[in-house]
Coordinates of C-alpha atoms in Angstrom, one line a residue:
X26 CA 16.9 10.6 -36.7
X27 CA 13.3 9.6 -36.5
X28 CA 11.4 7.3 -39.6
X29 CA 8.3 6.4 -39.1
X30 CA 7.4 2.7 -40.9
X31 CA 4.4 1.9 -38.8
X32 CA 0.9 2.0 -41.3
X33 CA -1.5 4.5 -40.3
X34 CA -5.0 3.3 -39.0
X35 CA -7.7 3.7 -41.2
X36 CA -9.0 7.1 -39.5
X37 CA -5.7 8.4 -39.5
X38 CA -5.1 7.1 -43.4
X39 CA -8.5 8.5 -44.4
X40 CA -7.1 12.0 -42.8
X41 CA -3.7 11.8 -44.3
X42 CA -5.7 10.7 -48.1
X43 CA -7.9 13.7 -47.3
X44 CA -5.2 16.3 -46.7
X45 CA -2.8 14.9 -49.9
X46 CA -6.1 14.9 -52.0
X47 CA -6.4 18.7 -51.5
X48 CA -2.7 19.6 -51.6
X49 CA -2.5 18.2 -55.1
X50 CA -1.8 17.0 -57.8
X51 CA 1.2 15.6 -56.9
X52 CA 4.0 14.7 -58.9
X53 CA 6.4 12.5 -56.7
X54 CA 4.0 9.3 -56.1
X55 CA 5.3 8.9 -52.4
X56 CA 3.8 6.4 -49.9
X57 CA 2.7 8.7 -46.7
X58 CA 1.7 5.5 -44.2
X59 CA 0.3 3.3 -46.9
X60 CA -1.5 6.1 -49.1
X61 CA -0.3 6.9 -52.1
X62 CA 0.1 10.6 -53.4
X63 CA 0.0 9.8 -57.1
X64 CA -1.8 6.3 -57.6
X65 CA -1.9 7.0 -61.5
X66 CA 1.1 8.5 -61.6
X67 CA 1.9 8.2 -65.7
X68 CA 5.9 6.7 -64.5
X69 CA 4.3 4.4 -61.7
X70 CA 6.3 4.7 -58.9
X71 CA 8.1 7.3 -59.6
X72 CA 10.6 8.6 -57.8
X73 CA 11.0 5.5 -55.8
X74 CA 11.9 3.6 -59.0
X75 CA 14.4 6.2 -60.2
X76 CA 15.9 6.6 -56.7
X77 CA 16.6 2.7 -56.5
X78 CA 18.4 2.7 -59.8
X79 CA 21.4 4.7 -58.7
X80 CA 20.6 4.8 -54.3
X81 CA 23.5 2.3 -54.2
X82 CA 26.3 5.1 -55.6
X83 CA 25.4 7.5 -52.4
X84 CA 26.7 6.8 -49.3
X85 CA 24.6 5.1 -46.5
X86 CA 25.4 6.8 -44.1
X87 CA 25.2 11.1 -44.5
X88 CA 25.7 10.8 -40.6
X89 CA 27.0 14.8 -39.7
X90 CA 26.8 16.2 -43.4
X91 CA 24.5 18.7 -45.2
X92 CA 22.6 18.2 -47.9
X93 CA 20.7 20.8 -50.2
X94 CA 17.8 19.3 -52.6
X95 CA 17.3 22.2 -55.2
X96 CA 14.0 21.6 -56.4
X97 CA 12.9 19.5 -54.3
X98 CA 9.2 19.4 -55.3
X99 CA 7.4 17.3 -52.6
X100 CA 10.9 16.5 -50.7
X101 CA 10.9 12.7 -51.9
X102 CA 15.0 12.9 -52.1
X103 CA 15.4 15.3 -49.4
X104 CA 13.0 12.4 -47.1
X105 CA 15.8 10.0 -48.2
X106 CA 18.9 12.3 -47.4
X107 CA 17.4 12.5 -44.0
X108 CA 16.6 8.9 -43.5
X109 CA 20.3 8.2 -44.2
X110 CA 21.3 10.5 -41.2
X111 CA 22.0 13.7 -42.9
X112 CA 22.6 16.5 -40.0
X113 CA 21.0 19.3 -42.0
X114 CA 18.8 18.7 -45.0
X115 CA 17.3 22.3 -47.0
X116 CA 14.8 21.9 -49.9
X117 CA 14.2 24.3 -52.1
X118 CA 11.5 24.9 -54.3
X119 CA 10.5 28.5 -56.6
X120 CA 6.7 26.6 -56.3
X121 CA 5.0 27.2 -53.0
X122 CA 2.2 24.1 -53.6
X123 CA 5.2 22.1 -54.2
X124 CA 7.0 23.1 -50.7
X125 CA 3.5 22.9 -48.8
X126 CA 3.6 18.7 -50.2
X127 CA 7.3 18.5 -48.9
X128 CA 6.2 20.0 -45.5
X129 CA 2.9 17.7 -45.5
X130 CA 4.7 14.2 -46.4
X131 CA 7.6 15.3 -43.7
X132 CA 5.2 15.9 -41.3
X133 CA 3.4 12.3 -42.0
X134 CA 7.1 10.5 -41.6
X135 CA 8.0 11.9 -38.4
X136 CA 10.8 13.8 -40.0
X137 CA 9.8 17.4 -38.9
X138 CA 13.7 18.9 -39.0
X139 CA 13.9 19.0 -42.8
X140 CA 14.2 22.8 -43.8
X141 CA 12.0 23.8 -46.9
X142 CA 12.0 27.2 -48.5
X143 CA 10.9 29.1 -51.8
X144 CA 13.5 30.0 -53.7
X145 CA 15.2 29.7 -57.0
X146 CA 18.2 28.0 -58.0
X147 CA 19.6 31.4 -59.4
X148 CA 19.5 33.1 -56.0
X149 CA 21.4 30.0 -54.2
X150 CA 24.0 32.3 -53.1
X151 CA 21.4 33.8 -50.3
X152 CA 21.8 30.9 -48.7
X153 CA 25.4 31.9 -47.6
X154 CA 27.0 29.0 -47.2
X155 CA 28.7 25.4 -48.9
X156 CA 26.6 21.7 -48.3
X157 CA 28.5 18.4 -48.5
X158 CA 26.3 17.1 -51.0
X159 CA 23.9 18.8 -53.4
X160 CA 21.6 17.1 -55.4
X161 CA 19.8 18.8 -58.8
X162 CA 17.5 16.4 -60.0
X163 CA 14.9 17.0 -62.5
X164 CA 15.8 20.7 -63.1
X165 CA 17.5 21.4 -65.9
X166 CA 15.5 21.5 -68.1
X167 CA 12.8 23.3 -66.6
X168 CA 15.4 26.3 -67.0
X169 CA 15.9 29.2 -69.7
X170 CA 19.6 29.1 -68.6
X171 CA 20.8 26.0 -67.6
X172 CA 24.1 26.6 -67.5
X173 CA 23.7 29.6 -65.5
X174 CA 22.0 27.2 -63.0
X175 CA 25.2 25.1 -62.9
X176 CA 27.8 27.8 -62.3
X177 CA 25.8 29.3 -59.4
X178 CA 25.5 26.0 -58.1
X179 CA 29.4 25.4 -58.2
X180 CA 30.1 29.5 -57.7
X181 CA 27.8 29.1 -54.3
X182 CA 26.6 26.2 -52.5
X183 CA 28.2 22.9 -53.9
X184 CA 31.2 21.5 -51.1
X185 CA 32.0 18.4 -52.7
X186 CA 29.5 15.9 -54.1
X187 CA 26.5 16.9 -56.4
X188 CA 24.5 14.5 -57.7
X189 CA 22.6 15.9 -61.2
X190 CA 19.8 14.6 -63.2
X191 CA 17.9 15.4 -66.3
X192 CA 16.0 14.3 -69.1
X193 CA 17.6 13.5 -71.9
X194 CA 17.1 13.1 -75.4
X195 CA 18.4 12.6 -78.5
X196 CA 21.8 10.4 -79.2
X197 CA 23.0 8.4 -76.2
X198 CA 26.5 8.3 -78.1
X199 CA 29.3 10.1 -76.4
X200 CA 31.3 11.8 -79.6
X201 CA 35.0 12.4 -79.1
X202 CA 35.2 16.5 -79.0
X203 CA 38.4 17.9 -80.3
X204 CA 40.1 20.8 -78.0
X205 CA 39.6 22.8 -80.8
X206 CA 38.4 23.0 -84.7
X207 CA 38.6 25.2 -87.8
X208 CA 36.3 27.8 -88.6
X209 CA 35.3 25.9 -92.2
X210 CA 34.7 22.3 -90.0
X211 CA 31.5 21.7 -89.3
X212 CA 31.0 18.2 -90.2
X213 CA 30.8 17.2 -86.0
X214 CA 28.3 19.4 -85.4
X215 CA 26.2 17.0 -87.5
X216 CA 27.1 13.8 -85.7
X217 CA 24.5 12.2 -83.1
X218 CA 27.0 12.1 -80.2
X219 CA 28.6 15.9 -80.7
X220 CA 26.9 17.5 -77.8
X221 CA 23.6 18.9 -78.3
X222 CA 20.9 20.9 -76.2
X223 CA 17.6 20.9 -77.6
X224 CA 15.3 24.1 -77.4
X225 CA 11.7 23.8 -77.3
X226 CA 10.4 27.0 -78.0
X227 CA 6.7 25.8 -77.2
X228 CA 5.9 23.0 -75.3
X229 CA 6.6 19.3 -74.6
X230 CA 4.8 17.0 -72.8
X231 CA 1.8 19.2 -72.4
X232 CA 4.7 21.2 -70.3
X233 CA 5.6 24.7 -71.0
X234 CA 8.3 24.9 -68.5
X235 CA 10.5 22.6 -70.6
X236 CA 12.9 24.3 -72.7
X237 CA 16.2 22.7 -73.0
X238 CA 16.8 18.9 -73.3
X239 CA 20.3 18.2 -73.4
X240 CA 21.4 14.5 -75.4
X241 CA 24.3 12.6 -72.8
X242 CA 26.8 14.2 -74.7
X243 CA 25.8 17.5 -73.7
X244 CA 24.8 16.7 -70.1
X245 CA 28.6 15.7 -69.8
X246 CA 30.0 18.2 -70.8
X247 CA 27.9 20.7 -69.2
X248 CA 28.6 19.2 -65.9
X249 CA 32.5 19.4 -66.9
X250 CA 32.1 23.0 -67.9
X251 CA 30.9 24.2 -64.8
X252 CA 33.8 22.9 -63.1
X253 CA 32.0 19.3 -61.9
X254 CA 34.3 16.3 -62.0
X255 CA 31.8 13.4 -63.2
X256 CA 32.5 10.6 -60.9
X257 CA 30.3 7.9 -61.8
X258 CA 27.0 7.6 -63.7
X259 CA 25.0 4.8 -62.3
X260 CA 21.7 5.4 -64.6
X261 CA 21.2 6.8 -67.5
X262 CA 20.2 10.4 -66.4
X263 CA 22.2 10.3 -63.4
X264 CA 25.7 11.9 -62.8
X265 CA 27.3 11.7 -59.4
X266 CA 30.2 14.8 -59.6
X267 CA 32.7 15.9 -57.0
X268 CA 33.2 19.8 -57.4
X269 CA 36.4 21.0 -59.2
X270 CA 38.2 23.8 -60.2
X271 CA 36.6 25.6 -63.1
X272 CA 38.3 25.1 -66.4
X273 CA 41.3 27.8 -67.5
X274 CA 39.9 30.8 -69.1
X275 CA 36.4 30.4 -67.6
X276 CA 34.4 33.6 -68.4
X277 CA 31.0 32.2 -66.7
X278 CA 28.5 35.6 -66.2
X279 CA 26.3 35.3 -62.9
X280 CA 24.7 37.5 -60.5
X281 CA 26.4 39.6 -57.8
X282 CA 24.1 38.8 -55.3
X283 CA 25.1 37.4 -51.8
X284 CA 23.0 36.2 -48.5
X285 CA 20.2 38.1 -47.7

């Protein structure tokens, strides 16, 4: 494993500010050799000061094991997968400017092995194979079928640990959910902690690729839906799961489509 900590000199930093300058805007605010991607990035540091919030529940040392970063925008997570000995790390991204950051800041680090390719997180399963730990951070809600997301995950290229993150809003309250209730009951449907995903037919945050924000409630028991055993949650957003055997009677509709 190679990590470069060294500072760049000023003609290579003005290079280096140059080259992120034109690849932007960037969205993870990462520090390539002392220059900053996103100075006035609107969360600060950001990931960085998501990442230290739950870095502690991961283990330190990925030494042999694969990890897959599905949307991995500039490759901030998939950096730190690597710098923690991972064997094999793959991001993916569907956004080519996105992919062409990730190559950039990998190149910068000194950490040239990390695979980065376009492609969705519906066609996961032409990646033909299992890693030991997937993480899904910041995607769910970018989707028009989040769950469908999930189960191709679990269906296709989650081995044992995934470690999911999303926006959420609403009710942080965790309502206990009956196994089952009459068709004249609808009184927990109107409770802040019953599960909920909100659909924003429009926009939010000046964003029109959100479109489903699920409260905690519903993030849980997504996760448990698609077969994900929720292990711990070490931040607010973020759920580290080991993969499980779908629940009885799972019906979950993907597509038939295999490596290529």
């Amino acid at each position: 494993m190679t990590d470069v900590t060294d500072r760049a000199g000023p003609a290579d930093a003005d290079a280096i500010r140059r080259r992120a300058e034109a690849l932007g805007p960037w969205f993870h605010n990462m520090d390539l050799c002392g220059v900053r991607t996103a100075p006035e990035h609107f969360l600060g540091d950001y990931p960085a000061v998501k990442w230290r919030s739950f870095a502690d529940a991961l283990p330190a040392d990925l030494d042999g094991r694969s990890v897959l970063d599905i949307g991995c925008n500039a490759g901030f997570y998939a950096i730190e997968m690597k710098r923690r000995g991972a064997a094999h790390v793959l991001g993916i991204d569907s956004d080519p400017r996105y992919l062409g950051q990730a190559r950039f800041a990998a190149e910068v680090l000194g950490l040239r092995d990390i695979e980065f390719r376009e492609l969705s997180v519906y066609d996961v399963a032409r990646l033909g194979r299992r890693f030991d730990l997937v993480l899904f951070m910041g995607v769910l809600y970018h989707l028009r079928h989040p769950l469908l997301a999930l189960d191709l995950i679990h269906e296709h290229v989650a081995g044992d640990l995934l470690v999911f993150q999303s926006m959420q809003r609403g009710s942080p309250e965790i309502e206990p959910v009956a196994e089952n209730y009459p068709f004249a009951e609808t009184a927990p449907f109107d409770r802040p902690g019953y599960p909920r995903l909100h659909f924003i037919e429009r926009r939010y945050a000046d964003d029109h690729t959100n479109w489903w924000v699920p409260n905690r409630a519903c993030a849980e028991a997504m996760l448990r839906s698609a077969g994900f055993e929720i292990l711990a949650n070490p931040e607010q957003e973020v759920f580290v799961c080991r993969r499980g055997p779908r629940p009885p009677g799972d019906l979950a509709a993907y597509p038939a489509r295999g490596p290529g």
